[in-house]
PDB file of C-alpha atoms in Angstrom:
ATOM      1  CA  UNK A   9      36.614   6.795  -7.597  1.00  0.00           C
ATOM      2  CA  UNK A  10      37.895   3.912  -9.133  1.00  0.00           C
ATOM      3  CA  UNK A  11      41.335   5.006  -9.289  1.00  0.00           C
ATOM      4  CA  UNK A  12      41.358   6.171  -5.606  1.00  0.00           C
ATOM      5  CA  UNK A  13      40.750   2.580  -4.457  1.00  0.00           C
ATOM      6  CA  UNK A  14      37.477   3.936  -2.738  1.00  0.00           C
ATOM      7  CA  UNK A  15      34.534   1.320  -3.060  1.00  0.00           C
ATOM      8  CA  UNK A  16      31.585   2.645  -5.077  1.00  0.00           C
ATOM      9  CA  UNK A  17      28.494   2.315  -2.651  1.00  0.00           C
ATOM     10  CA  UNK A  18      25.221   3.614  -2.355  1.00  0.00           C
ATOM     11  CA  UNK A  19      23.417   3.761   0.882  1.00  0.00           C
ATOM     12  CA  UNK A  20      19.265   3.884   1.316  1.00  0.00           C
ATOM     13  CA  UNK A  21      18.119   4.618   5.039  1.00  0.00           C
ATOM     14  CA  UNK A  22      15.033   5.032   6.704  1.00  0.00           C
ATOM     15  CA  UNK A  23      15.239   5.149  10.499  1.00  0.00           C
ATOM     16  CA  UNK A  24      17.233   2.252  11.667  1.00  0.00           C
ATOM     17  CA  UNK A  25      16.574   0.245   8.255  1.00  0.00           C
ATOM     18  CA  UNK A  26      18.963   0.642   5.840  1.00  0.00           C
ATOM     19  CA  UNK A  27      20.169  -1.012   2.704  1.00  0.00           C
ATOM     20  CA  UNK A  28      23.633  -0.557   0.906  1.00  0.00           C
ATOM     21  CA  UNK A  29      24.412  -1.161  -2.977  1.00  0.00           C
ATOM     22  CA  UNK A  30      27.545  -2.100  -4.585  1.00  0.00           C
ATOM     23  CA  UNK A  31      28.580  -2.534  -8.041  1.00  0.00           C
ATOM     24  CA  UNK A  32      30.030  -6.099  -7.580  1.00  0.00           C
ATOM     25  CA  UNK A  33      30.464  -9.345  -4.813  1.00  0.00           C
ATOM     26  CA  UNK A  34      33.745  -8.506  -3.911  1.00  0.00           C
ATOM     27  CA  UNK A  35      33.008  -5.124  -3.034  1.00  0.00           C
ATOM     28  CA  UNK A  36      29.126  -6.008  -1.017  1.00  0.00           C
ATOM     29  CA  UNK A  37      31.435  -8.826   0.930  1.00  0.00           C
ATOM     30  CA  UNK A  38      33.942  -5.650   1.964  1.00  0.00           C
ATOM     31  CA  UNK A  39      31.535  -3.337   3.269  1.00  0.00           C
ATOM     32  CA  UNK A  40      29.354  -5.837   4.834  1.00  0.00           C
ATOM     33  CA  UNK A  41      32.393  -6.972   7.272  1.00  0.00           C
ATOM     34  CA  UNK A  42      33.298  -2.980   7.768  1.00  0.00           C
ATOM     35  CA  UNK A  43      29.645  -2.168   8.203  1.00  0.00           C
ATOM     36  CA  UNK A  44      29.030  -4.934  10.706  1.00  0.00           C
ATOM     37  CA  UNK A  45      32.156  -3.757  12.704  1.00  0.00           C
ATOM     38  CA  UNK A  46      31.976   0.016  12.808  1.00  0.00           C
ATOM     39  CA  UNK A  47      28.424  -0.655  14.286  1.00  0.00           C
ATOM     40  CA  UNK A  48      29.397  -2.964  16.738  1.00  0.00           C
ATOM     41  CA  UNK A  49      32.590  -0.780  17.751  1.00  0.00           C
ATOM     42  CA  UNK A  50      31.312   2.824  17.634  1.00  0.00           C
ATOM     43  CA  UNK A  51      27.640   2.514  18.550  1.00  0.00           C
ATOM     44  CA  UNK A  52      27.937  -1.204  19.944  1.00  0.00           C
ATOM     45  CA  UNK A  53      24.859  -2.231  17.823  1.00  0.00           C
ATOM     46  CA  UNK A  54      24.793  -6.182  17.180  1.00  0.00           C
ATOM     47  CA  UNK A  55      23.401  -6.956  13.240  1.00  0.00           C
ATOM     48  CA  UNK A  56      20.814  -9.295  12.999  1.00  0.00           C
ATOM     49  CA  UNK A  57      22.124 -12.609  11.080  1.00  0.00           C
ATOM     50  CA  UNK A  58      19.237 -13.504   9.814  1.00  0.00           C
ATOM     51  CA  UNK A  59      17.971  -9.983   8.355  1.00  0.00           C
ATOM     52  CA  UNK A  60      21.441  -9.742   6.785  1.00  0.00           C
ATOM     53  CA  UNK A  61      22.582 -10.703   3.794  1.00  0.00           C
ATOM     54  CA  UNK A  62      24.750  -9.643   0.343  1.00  0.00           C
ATOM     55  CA  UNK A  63      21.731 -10.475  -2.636  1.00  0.00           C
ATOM     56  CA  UNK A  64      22.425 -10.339  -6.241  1.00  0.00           C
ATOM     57  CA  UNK A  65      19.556  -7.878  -7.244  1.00  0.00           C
ATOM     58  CA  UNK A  66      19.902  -8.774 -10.899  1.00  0.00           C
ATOM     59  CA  UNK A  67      18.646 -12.663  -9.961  1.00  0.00           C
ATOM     60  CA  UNK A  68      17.343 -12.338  -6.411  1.00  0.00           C
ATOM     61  CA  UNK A  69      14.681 -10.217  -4.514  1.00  0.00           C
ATOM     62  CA  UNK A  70      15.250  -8.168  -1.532  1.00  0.00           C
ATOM     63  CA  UNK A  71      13.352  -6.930   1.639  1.00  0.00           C
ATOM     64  CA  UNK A  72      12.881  -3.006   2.446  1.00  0.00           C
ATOM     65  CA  UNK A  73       9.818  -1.083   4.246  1.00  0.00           C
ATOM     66  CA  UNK A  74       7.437  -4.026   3.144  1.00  0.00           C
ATOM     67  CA  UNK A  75       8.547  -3.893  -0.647  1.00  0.00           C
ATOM     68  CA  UNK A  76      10.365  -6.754  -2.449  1.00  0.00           C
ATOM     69  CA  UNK A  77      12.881  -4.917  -4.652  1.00  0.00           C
ATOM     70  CA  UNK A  78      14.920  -6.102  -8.136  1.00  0.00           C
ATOM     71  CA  UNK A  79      16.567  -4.696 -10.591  1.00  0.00           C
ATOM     72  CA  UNK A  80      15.611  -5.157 -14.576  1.00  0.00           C
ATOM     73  CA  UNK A  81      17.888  -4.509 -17.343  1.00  0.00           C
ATOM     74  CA  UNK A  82      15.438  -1.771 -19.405  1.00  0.00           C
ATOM     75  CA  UNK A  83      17.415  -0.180 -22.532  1.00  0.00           C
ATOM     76  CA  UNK A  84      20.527  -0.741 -21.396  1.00  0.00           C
ATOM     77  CA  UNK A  85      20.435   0.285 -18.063  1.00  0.00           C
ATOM     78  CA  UNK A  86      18.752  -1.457 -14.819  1.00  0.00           C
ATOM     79  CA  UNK A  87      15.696  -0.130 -13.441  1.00  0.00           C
ATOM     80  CA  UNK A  88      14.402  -0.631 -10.241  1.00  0.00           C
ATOM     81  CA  UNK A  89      11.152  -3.188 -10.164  1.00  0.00           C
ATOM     82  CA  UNK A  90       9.112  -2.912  -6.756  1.00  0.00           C
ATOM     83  CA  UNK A  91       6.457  -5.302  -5.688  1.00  0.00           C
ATOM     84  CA  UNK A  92       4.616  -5.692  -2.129  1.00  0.00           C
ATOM     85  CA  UNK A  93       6.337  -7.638   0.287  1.00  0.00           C
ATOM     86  CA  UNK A  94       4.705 -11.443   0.845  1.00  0.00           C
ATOM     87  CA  UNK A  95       4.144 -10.239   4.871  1.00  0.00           C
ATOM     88  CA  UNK A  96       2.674  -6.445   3.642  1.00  0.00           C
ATOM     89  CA  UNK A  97       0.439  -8.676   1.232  1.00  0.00           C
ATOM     90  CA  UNK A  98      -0.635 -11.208   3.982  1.00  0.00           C
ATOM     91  CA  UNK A  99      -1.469  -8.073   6.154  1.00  0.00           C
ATOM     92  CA  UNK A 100      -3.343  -6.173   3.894  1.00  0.00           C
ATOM     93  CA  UNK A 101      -5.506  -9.392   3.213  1.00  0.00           C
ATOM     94  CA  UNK A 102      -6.485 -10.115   6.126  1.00  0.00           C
ATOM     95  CA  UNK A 103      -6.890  -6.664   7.258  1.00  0.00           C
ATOM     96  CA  UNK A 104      -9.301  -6.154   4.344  1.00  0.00           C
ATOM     97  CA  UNK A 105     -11.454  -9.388   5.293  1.00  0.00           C
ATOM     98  CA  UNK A 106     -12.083  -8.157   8.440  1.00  0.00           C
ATOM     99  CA  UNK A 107     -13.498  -5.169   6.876  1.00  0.00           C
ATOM    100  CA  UNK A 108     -15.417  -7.827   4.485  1.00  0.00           C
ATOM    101  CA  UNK A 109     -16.982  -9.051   8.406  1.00  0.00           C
ATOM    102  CA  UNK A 110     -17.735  -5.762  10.005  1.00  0.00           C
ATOM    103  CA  UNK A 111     -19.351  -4.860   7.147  1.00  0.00           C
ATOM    104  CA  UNK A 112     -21.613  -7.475   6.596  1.00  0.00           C
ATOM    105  CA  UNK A 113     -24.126  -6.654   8.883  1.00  0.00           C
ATOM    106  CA  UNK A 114     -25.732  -3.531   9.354  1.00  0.00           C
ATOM    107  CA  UNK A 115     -25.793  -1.771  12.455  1.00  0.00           C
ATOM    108  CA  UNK A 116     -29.705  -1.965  12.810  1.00  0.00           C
ATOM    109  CA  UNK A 117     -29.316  -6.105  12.948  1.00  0.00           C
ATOM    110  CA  UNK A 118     -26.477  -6.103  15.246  1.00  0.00           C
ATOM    111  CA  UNK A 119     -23.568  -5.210  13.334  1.00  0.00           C
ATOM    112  CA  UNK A 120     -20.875  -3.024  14.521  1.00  0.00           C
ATOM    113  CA  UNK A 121     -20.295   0.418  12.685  1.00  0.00           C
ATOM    114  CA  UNK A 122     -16.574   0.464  12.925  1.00  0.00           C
ATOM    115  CA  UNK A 123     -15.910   1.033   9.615  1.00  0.00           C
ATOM    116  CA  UNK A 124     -19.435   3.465   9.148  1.00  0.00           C
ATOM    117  CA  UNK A 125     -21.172   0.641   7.265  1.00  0.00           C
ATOM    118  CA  UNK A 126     -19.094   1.309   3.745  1.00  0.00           C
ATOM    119  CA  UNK A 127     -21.126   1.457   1.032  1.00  0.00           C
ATOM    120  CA  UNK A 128     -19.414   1.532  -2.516  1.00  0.00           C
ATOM    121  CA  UNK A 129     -21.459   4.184  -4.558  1.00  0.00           C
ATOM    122  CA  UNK A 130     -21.065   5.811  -8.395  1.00  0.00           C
ATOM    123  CA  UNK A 131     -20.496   9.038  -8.288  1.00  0.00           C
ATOM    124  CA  UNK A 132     -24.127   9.755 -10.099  1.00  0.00           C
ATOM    125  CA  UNK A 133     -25.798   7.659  -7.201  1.00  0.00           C
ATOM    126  CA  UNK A 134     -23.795   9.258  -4.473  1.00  0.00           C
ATOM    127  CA  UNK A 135     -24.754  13.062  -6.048  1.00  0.00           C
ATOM    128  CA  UNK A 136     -28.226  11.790  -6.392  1.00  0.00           C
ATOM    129  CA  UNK A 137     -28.672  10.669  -2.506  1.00  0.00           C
ATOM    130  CA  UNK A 138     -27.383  14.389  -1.726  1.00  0.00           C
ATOM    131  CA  UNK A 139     -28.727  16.607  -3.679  1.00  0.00           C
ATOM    132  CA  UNK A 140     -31.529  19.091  -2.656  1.00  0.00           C
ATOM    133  CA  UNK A 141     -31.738  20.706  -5.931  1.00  0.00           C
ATOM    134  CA  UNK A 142     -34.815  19.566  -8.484  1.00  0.00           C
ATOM    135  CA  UNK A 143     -33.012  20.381 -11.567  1.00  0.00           C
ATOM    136  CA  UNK A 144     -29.987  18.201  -9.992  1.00  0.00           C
ATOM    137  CA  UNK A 145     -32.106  15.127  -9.367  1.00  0.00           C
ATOM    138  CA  UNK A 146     -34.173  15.224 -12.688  1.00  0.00           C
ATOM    139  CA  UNK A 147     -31.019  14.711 -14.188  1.00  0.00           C
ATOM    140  CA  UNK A 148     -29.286  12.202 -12.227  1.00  0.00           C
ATOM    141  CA  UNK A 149     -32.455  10.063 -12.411  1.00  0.00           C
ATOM    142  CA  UNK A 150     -32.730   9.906 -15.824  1.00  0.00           C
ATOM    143  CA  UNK A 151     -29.060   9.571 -16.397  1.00  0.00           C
ATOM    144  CA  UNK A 152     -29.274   6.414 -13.876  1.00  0.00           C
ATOM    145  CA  UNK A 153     -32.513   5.430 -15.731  1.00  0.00           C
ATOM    146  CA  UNK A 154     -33.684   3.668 -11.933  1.00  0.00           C
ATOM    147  CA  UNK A 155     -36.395   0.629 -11.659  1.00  0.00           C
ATOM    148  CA  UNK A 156     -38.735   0.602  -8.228  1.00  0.00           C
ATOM    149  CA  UNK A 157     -36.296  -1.434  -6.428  1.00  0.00           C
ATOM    150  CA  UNK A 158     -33.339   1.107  -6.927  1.00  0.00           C
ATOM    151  CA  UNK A 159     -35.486   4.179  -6.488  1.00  0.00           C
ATOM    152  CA  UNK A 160     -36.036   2.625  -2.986  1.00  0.00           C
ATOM    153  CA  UNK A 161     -32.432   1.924  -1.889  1.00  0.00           C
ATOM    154  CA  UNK A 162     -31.675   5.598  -3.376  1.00  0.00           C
ATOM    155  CA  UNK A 163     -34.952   7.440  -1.072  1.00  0.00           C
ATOM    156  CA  UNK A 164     -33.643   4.801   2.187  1.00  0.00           C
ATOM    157  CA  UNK A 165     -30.271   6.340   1.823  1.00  0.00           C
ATOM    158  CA  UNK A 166     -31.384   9.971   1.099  1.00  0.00           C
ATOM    159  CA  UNK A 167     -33.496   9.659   4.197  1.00  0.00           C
ATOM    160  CA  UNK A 168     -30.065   8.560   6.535  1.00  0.00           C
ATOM    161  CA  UNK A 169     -28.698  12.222   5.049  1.00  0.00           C
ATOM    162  CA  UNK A 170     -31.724  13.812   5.949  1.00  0.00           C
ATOM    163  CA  UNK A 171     -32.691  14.521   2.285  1.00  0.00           C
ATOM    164  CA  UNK A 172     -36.541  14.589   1.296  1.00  0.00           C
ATOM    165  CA  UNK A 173     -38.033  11.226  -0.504  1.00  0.00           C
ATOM    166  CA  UNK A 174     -37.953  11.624  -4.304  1.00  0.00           C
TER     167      UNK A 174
END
């Protein structure tokens, strides 16, 4: 390539997001100024200003699909690093806290059941809620080695299954 005077790019796209990678400045600067007018003559698509820019990936972070991506220098070669974006992080945080609310309540006292009341379980507690076999329950409760208190959260739940009380 190199000796046919072609630039050296590499081109990521994912519906009408894409990124393009170049070896060098000279070479981003090029095909940013051939990119932005091939889209504005043959599909007469306007690129944002803002959204667009040439980044150093070596020094600088960039933006794609809600992942801030850089490149680290690993053995002597560079390897992509990938992190969420600050605006996927924000999202997921407060998408997650409104969990947190719906969840605080249960439905019985008001609360909505959106999110089917999520309780977090062990997989021995969850087995020993479900299970209709003796032998089964023998040994999950003496594996989970239960005081009174527990033993009555575990019989409440096994009743919402429709399991007997233990």
């Amino acid at each position: 390539m190199k000796k046919k005077n072609l630039k050296e790019i590499w081109i990521v796209r994912y519906c009408d997001d894409f990124k393009i990678f170049c070896r060098d400045h000279k070479s981003a600067q090029k095909i940013y100024k051939a990119t932005r007018l091939w889209l504005k003559e043959r599909l007469d698509l306007e690129v944002s200003t803002e959204k667009s820019k040439i980044t150093n990936l070596r020094k600088n972070y960039t933006e794609f699909l809600g992942f801030k991506l850089k490149v680290k220098l690993k053995s002597n070669k560079y390897v992509c690093k990938s992190k969420m974006s600050d605006k996927a992080k924000r999202k997921t945080i407060i998408n997650l806290k409104n969990q947190i609310k719906i969840n605080t309540k249960p439905k019985s006292l008001g609360g909505t059941d959106e999110y089917k009341n999520l309780v977090w379980l062990t997989t021995h507690v969850h087995k020993l809620i479900h299970s209709t076999n003796l032998d089964t329950i023998a040994k999950y409760l003496n594996v989970l080695n239960l005081d009174k208190q527990g033993l009555k959260k575990v019989n409440s739940l096994r009743k919402l299954v429709g399991n007997s009380v233990i």
